[in-house]
Coordinates of N, CA and C in Angstrom, one line a residue:
X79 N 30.7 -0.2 -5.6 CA 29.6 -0.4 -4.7 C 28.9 -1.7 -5.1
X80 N 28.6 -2.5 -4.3 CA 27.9 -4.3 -4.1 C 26.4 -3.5 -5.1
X81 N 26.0 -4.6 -5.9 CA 24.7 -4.1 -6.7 C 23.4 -5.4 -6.3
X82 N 24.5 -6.5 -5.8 CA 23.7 -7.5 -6.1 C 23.9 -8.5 -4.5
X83 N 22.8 -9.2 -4.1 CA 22.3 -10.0 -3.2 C 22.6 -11.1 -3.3
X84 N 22.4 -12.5 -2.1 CA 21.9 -13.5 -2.4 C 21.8 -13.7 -0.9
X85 N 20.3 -14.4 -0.8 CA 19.8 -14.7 0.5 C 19.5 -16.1 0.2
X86 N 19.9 -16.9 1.3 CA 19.7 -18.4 1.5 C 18.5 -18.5 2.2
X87 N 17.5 -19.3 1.3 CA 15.8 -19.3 1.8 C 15.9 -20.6 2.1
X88 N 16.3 -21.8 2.1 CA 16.1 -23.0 1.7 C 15.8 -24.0 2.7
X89 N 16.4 -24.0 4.0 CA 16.2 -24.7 5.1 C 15.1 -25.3 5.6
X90 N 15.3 -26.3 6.0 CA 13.8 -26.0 6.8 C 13.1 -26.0 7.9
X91 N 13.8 -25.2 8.6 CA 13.5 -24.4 9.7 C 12.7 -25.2 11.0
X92 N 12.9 -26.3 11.2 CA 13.0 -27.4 12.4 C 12.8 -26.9 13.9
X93 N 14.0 -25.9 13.7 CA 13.5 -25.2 15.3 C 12.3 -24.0 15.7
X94 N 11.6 -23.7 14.2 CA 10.5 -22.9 14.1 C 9.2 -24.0 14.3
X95 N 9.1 -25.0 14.5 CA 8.3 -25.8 14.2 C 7.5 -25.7 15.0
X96 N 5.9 -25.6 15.5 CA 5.1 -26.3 14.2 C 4.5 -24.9 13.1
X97 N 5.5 -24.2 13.4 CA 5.3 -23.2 12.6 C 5.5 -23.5 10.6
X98 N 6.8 -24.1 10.8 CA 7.1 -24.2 9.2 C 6.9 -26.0 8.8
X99 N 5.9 -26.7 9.4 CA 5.2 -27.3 9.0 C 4.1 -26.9 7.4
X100 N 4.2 -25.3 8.1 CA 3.2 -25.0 7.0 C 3.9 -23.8 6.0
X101 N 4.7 -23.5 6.5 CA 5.7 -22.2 5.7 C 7.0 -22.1 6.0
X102 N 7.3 -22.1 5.1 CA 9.1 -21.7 5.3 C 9.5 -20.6 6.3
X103 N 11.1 -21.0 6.7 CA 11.3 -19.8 7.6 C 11.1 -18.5 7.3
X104 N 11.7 -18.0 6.1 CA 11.7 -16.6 5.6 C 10.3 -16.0 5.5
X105 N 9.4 -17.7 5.5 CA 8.0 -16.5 5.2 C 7.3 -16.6 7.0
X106 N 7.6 -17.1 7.9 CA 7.5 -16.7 9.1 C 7.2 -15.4 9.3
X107 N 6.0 -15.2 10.0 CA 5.7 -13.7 10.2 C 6.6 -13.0 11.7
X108 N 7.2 -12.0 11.3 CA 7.7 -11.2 12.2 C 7.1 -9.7 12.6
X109 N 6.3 -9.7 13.3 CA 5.6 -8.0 13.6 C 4.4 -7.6 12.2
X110 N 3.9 -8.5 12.0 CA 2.7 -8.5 11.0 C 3.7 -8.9 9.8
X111 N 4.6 -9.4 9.4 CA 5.2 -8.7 8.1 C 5.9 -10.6 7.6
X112 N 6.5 -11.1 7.0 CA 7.6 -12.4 6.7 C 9.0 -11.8 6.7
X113 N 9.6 -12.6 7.5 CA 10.6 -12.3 7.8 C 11.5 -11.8 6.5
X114 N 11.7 -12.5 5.1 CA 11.7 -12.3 3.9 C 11.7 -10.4 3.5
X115 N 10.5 -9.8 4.4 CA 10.2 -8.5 3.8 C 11.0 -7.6 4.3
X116 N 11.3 -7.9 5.3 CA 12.4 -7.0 6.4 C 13.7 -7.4 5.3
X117 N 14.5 -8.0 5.2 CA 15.6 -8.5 4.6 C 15.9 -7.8 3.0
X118 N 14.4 -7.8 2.3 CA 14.5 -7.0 1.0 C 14.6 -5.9 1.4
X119 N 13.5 -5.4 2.0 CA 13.4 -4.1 2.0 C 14.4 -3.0 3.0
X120 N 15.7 -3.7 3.4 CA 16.7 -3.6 4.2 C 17.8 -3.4 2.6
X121 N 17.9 -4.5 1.9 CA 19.0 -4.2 0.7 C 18.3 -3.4 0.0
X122 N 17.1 -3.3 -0.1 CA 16.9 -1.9 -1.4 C 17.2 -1.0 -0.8
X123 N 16.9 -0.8 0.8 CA 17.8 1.2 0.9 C 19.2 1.1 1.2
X124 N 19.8 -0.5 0.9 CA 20.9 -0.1 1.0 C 21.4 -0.1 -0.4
X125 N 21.1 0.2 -1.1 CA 20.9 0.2 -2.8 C 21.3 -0.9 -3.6
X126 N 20.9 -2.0 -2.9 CA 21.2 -3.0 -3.9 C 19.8 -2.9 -4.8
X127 N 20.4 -3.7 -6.3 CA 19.7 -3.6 -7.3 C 18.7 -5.1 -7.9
X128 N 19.8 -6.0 -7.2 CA 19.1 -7.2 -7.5 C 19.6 -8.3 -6.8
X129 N 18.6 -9.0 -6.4 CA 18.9 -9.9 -5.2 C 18.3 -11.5 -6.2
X130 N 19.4 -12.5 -5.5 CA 19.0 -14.1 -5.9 C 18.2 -14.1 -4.7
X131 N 16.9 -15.5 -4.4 CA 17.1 -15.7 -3.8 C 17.2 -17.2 -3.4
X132 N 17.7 -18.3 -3.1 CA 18.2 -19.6 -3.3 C 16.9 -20.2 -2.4
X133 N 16.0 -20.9 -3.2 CA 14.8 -22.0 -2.1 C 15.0 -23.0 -2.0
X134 N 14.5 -23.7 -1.6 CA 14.3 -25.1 -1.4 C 13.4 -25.6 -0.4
X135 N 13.5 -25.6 0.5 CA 11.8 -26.4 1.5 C 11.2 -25.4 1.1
X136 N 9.6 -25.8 0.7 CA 8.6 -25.1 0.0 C 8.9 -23.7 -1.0
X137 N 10.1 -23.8 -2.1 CA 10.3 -22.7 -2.7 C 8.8 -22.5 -3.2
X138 N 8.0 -23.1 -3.6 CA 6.9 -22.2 -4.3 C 6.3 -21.4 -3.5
X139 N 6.0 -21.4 -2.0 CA 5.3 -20.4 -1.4 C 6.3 -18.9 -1.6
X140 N 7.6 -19.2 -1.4 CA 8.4 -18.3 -1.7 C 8.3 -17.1 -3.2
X141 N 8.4 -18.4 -3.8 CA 8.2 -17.9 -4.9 C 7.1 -16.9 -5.4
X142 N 6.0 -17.6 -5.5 CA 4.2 -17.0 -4.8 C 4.8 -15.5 -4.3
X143 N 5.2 -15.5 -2.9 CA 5.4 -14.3 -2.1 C 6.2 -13.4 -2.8
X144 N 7.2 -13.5 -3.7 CA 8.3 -12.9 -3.5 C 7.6 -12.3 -4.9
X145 N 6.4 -12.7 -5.8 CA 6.2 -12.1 -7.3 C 4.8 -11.1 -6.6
X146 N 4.5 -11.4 -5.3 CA 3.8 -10.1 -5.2 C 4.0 -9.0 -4.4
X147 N 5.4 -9.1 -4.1 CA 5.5 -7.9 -3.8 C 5.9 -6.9 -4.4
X148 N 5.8 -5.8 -4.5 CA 6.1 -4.0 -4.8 C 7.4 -3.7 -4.4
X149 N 8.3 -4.1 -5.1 CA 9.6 -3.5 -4.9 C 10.5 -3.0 -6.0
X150 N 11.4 -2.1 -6.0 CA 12.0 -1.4 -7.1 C 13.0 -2.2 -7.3
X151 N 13.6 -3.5 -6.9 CA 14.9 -4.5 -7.3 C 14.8 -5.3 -7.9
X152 N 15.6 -5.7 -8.4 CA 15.0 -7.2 -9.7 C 15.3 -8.6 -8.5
X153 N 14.1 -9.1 -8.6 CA 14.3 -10.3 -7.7 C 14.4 -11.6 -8.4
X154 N 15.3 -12.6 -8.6 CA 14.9 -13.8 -8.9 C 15.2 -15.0 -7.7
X155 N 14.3 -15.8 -8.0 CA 14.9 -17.1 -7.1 C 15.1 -18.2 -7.9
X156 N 16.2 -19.4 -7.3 CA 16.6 -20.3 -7.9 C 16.4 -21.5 -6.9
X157 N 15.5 -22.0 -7.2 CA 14.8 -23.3 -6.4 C 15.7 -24.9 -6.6
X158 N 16.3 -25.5 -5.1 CA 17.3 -26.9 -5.1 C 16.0 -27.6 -4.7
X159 N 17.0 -28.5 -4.7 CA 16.3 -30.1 -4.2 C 15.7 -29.4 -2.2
X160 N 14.9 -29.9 -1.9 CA 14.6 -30.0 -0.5 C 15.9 -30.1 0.2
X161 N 16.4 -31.5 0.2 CA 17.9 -32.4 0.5 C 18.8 -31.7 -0.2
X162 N 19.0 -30.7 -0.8 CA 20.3 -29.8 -1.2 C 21.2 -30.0 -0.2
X163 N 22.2 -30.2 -0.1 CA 23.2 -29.9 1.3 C 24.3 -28.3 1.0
X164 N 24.3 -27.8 1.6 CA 24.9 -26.3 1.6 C 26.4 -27.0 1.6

């Protein structure tokens, strides 16, 4: 069984604009919530245990978000260059 994650946060989301002028896609709010929360809290009931998650345009808000939330998975993120190319 898969234990472990990796979600690509890093983009920066151009056709969300003027939205991610100020926030990254992932933290885009979807239905009161960042889009980010749906996505975790989708691999923890599917029992994954620990998720990467790869930043880059504004990883620190991510980062910020991702240390307050309440979740039973081990989360890390690993922050590129803005200009990373995938």
């Amino acid at each position: 069984m898969v234990k472990q994650a990796v979600i690509i946060a890093g983009g920066l989301g151009t056709r969300l604009r003027p939205i991610t002028f100020w926030l990254p896609k992932c933290l885009a709010f979807v239905n009161g919530k960042p889009f980010i929360y749906y996505l975790i809290t989708q691999l923890q009931r599917s029992g994954i245990k620990e998720v990467l998650i790869l930043t880059g345009y504004k990883g620190d808000l991510v980062e910020s978000y991702i240390k307050s939330l309440k979740v039973r998975i081990k989360i890390n993120c690993l922050r590129t260059d803005e200009n990373f190319e995938t």
